[in-house]
Short mmCIF file of N, CA and C and ligand atoms in Angstrom, two decimals:
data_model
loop_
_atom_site.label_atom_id
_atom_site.label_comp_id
_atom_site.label_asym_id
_atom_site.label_seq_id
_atom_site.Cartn_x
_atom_site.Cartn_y
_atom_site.Cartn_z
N UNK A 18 105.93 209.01 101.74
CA UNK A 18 107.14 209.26 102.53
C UNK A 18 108.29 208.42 101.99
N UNK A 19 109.35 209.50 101.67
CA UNK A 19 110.48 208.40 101.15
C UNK A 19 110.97 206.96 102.33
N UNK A 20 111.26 205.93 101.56
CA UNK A 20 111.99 204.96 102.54
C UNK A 20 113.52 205.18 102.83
N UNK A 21 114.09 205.26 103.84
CA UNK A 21 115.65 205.18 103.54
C UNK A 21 115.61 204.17 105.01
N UNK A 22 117.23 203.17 104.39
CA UNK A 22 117.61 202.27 104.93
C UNK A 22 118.57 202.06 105.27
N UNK A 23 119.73 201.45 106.39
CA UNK A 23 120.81 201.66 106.65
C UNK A 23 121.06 199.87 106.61
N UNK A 24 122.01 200.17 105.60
CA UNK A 24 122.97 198.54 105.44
C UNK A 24 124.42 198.85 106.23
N UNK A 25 124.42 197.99 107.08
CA UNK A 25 125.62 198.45 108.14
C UNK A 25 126.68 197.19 108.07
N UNK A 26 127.93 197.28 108.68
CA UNK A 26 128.85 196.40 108.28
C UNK A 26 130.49 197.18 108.32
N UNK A 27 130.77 196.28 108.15
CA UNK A 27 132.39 196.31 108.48
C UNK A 27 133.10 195.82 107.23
N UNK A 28 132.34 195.66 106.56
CA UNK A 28 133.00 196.11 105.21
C UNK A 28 134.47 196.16 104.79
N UNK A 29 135.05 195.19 105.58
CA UNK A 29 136.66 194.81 105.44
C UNK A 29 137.64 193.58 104.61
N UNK A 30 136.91 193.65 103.24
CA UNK A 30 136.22 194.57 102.55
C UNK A 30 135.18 194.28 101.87
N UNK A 31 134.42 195.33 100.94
CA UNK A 31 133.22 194.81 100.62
C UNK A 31 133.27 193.58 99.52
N UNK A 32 132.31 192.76 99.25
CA UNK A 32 132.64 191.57 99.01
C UNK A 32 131.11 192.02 97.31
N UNK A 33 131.67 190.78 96.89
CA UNK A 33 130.40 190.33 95.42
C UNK A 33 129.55 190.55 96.40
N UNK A 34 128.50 189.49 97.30
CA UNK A 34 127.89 189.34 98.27
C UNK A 34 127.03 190.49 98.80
N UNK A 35 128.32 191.46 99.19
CA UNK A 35 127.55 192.92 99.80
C UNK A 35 126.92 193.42 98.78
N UNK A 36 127.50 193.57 97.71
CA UNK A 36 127.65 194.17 96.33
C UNK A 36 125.98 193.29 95.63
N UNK A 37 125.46 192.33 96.34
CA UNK A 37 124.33 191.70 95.84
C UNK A 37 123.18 192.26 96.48
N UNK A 38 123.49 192.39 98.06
CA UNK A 38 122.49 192.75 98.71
C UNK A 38 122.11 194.51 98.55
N UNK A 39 123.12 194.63 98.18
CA UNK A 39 123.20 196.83 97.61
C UNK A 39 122.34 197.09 96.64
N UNK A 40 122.45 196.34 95.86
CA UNK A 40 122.34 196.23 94.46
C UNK A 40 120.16 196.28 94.32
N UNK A 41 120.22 194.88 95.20
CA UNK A 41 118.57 194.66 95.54
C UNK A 41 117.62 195.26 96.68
N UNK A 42 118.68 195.75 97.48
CA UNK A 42 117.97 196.43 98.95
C UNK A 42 118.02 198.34 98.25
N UNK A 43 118.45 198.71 97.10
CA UNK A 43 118.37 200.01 96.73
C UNK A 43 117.08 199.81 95.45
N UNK A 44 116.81 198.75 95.11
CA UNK A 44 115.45 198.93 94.24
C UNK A 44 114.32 198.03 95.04
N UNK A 45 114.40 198.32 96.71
CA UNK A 45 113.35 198.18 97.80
C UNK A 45 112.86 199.75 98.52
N UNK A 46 114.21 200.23 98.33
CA UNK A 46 114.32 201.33 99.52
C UNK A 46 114.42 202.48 98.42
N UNK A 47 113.76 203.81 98.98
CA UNK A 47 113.94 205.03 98.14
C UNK A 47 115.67 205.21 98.38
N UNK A 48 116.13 205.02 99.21
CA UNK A 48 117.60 205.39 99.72
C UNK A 48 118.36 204.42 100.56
N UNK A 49 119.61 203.94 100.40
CA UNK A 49 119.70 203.27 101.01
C UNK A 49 121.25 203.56 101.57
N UNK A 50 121.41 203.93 102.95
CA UNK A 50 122.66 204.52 103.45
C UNK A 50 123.97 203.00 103.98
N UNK A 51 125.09 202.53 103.56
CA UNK A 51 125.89 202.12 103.34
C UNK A 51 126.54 202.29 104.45
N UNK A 52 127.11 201.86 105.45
CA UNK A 52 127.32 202.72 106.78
C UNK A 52 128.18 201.55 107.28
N UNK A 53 129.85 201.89 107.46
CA UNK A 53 130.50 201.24 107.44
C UNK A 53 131.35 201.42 109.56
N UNK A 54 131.11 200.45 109.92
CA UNK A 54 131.61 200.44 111.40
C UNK A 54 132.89 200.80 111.71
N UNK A 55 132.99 201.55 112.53
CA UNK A 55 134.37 202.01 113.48
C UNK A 55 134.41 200.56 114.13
N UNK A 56 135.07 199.58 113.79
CA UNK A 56 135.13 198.09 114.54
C UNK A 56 135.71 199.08 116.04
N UNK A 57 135.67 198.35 117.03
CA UNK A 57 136.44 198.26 118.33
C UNK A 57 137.07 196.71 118.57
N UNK A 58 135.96 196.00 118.55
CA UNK A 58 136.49 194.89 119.16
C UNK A 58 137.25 193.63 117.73
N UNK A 59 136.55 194.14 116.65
CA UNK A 59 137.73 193.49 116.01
C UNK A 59 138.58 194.38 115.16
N UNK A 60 139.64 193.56 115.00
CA UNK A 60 140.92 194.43 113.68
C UNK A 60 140.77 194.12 113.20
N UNK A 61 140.37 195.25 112.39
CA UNK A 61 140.27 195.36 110.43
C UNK A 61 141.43 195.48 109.98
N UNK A 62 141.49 195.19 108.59
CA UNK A 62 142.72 195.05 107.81
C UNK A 62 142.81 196.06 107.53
N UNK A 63 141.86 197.08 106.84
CA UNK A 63 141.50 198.28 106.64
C UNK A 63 141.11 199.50 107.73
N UNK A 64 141.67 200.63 106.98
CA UNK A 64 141.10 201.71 108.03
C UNK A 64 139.32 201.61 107.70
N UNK A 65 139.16 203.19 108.26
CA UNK A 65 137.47 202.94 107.35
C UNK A 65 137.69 203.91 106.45
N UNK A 66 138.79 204.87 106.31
CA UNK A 66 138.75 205.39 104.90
C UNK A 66 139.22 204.61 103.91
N UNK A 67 139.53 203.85 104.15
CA UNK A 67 140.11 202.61 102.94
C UNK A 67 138.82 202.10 102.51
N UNK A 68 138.08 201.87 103.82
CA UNK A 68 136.46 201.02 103.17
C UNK A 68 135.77 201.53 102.86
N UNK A 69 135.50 202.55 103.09
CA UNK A 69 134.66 204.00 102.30
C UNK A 69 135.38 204.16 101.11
N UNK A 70 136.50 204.22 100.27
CA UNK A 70 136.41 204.56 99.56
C UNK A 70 136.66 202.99 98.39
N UNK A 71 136.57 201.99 99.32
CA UNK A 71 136.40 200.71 98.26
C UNK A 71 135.08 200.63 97.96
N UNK A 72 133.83 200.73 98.90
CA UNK A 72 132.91 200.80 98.32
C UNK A 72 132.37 202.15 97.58
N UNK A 73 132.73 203.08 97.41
CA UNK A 73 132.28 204.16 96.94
C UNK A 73 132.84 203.88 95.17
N UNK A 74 133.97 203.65 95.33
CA UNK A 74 134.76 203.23 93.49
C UNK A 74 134.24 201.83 93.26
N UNK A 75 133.19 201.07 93.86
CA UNK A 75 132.68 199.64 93.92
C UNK A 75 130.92 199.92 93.41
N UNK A 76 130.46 200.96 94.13
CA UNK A 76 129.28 200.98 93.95
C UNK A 76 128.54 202.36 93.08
N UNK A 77 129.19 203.21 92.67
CA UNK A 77 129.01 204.11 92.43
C UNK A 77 128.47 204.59 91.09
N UNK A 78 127.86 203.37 90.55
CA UNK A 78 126.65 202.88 89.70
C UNK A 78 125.24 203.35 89.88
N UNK A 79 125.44 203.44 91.47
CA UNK A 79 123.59 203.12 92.03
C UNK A 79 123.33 204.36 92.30
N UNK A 80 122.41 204.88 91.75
CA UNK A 80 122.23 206.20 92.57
C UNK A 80 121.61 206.27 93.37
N UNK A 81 120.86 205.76 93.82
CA UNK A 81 120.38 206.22 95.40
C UNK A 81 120.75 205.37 96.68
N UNK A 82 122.36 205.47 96.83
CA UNK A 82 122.94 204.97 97.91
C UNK A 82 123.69 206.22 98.54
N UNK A 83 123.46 205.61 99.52
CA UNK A 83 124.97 207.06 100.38
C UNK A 83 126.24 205.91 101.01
N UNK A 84 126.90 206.61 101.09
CA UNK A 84 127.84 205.83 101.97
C UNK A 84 128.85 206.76 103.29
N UNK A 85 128.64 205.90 104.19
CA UNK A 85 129.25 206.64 105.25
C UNK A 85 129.81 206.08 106.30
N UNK A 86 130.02 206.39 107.54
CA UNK A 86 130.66 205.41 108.52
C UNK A 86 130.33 206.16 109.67
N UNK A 87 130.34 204.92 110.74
CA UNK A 87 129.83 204.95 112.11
C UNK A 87 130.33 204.73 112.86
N UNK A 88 129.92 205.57 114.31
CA UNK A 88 130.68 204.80 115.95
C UNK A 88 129.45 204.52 116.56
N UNK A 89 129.54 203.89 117.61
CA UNK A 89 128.26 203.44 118.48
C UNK A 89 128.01 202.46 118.10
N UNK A 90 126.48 203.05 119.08
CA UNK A 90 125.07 201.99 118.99
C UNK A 90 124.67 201.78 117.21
N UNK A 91 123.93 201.16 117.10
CA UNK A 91 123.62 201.20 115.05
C UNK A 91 122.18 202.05 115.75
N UNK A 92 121.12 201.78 116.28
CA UNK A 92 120.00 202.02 116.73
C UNK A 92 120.23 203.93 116.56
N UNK A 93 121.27 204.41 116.94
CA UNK A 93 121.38 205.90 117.55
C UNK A 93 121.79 206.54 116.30
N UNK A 94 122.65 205.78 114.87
CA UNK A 94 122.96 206.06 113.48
C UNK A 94 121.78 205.96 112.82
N UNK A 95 120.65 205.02 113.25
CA UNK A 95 119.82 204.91 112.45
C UNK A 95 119.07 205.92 112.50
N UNK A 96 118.58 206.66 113.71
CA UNK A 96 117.68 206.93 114.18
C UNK A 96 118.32 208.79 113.63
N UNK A 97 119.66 209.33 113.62
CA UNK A 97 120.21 209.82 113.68
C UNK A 97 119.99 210.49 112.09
N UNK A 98 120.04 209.64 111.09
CA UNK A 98 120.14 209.18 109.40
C UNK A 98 118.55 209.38 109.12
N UNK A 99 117.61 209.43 110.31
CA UNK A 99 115.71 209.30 110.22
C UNK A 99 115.73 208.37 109.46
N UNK A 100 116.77 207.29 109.44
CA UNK A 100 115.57 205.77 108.72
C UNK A 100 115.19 205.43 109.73
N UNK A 101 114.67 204.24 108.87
CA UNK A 101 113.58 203.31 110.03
C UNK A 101 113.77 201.90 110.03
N UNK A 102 114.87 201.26 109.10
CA UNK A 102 114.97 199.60 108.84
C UNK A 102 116.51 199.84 108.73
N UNK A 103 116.86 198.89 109.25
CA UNK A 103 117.71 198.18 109.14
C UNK A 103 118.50 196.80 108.14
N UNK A 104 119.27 196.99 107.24
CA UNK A 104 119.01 195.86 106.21
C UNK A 104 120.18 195.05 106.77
N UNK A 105 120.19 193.37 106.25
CA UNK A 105 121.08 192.67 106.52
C UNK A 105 120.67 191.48 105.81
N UNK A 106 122.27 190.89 105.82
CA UNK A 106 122.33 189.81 104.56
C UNK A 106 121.98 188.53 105.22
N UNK A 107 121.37 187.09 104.98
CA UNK A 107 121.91 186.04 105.21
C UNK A 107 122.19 185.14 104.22
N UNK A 108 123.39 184.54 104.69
CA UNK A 108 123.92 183.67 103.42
C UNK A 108 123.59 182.00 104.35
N UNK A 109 123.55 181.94 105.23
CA UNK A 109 123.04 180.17 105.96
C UNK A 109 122.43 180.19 107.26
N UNK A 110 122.31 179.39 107.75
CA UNK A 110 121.66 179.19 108.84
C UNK A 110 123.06 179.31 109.47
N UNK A 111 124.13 180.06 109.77
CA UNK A 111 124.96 179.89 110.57
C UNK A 111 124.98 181.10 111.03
N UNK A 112 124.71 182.42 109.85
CA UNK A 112 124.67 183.78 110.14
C UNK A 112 123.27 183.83 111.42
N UNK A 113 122.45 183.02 110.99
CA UNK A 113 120.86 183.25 111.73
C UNK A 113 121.26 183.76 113.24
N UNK A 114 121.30 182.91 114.26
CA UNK A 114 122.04 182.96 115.18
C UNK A 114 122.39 184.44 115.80
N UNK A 115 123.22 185.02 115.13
CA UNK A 115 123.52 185.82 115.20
C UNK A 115 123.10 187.54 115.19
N UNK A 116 122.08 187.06 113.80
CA UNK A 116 121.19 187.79 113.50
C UNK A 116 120.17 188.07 113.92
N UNK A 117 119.94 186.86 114.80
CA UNK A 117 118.49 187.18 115.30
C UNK A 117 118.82 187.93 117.03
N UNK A 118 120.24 187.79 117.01
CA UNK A 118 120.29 188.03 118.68
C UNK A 118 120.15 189.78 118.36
N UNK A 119 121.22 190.31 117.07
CA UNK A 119 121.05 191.75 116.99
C UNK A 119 120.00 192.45 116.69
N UNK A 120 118.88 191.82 115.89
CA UNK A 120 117.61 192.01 115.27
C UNK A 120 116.98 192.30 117.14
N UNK A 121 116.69 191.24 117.66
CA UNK A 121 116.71 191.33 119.16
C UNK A 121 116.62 192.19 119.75
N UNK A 122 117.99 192.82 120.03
CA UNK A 122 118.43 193.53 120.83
C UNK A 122 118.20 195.13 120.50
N UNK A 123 118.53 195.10 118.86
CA UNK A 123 118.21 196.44 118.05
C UNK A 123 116.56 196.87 118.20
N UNK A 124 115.83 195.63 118.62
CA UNK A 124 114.64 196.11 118.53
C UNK A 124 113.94 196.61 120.03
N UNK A 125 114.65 195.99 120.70
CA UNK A 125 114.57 196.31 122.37
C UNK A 125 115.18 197.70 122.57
N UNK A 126 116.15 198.08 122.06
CA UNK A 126 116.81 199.38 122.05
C UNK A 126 116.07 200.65 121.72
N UNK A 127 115.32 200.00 120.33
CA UNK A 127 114.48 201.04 119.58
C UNK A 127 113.36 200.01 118.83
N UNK A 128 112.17 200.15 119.81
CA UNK A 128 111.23 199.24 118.91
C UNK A 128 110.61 200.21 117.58
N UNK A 129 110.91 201.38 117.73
CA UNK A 129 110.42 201.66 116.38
C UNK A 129 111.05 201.13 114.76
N UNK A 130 112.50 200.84 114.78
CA UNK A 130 113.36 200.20 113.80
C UNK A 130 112.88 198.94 113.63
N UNK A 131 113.05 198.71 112.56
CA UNK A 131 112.65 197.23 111.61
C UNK A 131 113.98 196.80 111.24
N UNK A 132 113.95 195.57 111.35
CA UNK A 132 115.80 194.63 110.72
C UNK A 132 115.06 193.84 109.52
N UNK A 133 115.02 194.32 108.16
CA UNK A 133 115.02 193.49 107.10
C UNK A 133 116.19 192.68 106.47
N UNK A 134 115.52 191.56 106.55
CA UNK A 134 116.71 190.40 106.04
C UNK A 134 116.65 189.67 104.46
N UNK A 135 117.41 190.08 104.52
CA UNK A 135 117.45 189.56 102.60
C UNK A 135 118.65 188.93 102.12
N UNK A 136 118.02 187.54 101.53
CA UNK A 136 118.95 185.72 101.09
C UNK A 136 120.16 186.41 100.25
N UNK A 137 121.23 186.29 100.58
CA UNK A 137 122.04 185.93 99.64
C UNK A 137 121.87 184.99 98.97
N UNK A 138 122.15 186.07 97.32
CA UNK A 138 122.04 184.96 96.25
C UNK A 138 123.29 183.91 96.40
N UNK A 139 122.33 182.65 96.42
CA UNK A 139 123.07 181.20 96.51
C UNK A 139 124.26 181.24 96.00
N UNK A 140 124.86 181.89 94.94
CA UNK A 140 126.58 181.73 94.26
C UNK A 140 127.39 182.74 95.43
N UNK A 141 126.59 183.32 96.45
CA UNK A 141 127.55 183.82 97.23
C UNK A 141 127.60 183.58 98.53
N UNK A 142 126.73 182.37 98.79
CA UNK A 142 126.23 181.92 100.19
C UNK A 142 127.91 181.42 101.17
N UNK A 143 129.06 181.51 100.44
CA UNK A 143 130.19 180.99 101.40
C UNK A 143 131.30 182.09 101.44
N UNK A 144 130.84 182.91 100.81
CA UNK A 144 131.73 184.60 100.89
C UNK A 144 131.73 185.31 101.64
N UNK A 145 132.69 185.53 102.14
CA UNK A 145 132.94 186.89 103.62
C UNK A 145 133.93 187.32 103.28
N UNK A 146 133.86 188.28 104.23
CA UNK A 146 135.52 189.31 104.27
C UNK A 146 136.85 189.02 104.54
N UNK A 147 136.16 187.97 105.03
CA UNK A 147 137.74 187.05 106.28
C UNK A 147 137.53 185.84 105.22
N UNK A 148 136.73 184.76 104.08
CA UNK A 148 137.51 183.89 103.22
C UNK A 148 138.43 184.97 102.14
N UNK A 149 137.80 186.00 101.90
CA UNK A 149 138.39 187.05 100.88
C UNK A 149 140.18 187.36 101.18
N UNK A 150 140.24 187.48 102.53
CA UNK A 150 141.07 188.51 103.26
C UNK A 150 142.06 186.81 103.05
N UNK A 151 141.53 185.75 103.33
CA UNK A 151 142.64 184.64 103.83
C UNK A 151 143.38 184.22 102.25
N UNK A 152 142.47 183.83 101.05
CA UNK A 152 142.87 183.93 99.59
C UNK A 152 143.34 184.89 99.07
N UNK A 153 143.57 186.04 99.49
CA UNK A 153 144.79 187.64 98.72
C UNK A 153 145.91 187.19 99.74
N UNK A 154 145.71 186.78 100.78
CA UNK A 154 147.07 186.85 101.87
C UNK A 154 148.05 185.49 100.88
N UNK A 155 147.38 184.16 101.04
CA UNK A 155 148.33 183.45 100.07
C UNK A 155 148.50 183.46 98.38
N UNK A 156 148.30 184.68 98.19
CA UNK A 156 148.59 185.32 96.55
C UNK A 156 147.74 184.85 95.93
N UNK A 157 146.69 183.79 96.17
CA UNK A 157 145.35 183.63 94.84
C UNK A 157 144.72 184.59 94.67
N UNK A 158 144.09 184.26 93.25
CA UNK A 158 143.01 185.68 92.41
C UNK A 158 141.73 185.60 93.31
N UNK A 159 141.57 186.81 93.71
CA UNK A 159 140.20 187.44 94.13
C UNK A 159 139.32 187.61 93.40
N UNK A 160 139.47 187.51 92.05
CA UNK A 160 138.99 188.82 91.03
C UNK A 160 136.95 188.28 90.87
N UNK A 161 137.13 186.53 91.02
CA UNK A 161 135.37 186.50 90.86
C UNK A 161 135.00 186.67 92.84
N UNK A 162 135.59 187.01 93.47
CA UNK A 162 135.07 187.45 94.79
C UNK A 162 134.61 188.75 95.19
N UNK A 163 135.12 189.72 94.86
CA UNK A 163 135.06 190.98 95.27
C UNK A 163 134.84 192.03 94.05
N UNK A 164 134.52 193.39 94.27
CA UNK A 164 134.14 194.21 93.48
C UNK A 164 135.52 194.59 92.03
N UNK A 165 135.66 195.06 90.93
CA UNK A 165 136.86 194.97 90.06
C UNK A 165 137.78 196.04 90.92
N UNK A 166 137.56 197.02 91.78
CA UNK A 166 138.45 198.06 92.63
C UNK A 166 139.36 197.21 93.32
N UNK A 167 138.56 196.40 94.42
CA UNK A 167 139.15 195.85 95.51
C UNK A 167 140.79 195.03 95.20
N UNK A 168 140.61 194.25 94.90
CA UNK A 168 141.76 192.90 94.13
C UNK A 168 143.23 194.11 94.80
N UNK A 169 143.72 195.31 93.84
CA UNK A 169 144.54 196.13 94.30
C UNK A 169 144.51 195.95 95.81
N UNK A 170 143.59 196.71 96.52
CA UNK A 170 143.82 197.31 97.95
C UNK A 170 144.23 196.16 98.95
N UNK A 171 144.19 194.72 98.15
CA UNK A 171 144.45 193.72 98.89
C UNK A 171 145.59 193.36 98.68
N UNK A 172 146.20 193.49 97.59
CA UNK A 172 147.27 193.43 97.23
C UNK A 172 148.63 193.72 97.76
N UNK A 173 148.00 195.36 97.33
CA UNK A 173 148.80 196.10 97.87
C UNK A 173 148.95 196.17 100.16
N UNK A 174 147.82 196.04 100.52
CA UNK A 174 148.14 195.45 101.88
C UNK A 174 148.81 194.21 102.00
N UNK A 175 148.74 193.18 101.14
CA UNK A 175 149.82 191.92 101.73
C UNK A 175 150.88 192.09 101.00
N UNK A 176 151.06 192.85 100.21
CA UNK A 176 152.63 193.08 99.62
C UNK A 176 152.86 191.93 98.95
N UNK A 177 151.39 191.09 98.04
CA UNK A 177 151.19 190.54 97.39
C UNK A 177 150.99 190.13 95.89
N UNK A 178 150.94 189.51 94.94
CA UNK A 178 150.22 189.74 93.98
C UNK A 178 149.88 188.31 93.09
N UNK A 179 148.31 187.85 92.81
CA UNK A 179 148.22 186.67 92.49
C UNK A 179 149.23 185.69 91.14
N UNK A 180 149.96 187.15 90.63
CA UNK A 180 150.95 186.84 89.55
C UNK A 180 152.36 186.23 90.42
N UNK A 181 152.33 186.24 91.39
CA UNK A 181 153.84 185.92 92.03
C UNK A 181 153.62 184.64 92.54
N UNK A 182 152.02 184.09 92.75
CA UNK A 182 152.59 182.43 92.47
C UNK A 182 153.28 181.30 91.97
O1 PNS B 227 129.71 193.16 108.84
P1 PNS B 227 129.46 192.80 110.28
O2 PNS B 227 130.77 192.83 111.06
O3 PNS B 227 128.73 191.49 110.41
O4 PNS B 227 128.50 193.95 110.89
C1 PNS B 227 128.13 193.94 112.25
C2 PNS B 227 127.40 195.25 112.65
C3 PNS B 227 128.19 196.47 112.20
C4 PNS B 227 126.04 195.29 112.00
C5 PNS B 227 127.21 195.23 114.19
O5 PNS B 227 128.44 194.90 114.79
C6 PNS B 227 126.76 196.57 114.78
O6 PNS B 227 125.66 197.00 114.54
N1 PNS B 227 127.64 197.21 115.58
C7 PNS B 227 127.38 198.51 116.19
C8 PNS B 227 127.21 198.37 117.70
C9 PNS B 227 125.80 197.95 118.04
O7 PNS B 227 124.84 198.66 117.78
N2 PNS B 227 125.64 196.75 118.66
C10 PNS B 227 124.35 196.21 119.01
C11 PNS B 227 123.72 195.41 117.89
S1 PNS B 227 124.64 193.94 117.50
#
């Protein structure tokens, strides 16, 4: 039976980091679906067609990824998509916390789903979307943070550019 897996996220935007865990959670999984959140409760910098199509010109190396985007529950996408795991990154014991409350809750929702967790590699253990998002806003280079697409779309949202320092 094929495996397929849903790496979920908000992806605002996708980072080296994500781009690590894609990379290794698609030579685990026969398929691995990319599934980018309709935020509600926070503002993204990005729409989600902006993030759909940063990771799609970011990842589009791998062949057996999909990429797509979501509203809701994740449990009702997953289940929706017929996977069965759930993938997710940790980069410290600070993400844990957090992770374990949704792992939790995702599994109370739907005990049939599995939440696999897989280490960020150590050179990316202090990378997120929001240090990414705060270094393009005061014009420094992104370029060893994020995928070679991205750097532009950040740019061009802060009406920035790391050359105008
Ligand atoms: O990249 P993020 O913001 O850490 O991803 C968080 C995400 C998308 C995995 C989480 O917010 C989510 O699953 N949201 C959908 C709503 C839901 O199912 N909530 C219950 C589990 S936390």
């Amino acid at each position: 039976m094929a495996s397929v897996a849903v790496y979920p996220g908000s992806f605002d935007p996708v980072t080296n980091g994500h781009v690590d865990i894609i990379e290794r959670s698609s030579k685990v999984f026969n398929k691995v679906i990319v599934a980018v959140l309709h935020n509600r409760n926070k503002e993204p910098l990005f729409t989600v067609d902006e993030r759909v199509q940063m990771l799609k010109e970011s990842i589009e190396y791998i062949p057996n990824i999909e990429i797509d985007s979501f509203n809701g529950l994740l449990v009702d996408y997953v289940r929706h998509k017929q996977a069965k795991t759930i993938v997710r990154g940790l980069r410290a014991v600070t993400d844990f916390e957090y992770e374990m409350q949704a792992a939790s809750i995702n599994r109370k929702l739907d005990p049939e789903l599995e939440t696999f967790f897989m280490m960020t590699n150590n050179q990316y253990s202090y990378l997120s979307s929001s240090i990414v998002k705060e270094v393009a806003k005061y014009e420094a280079d992104v370029g060893d943070l994020v995928p070679p697409p991205v750097p532009k779309y950040l740019y061009e949202k802060y009406g920035s550019s790391p050359s105008d320092r």
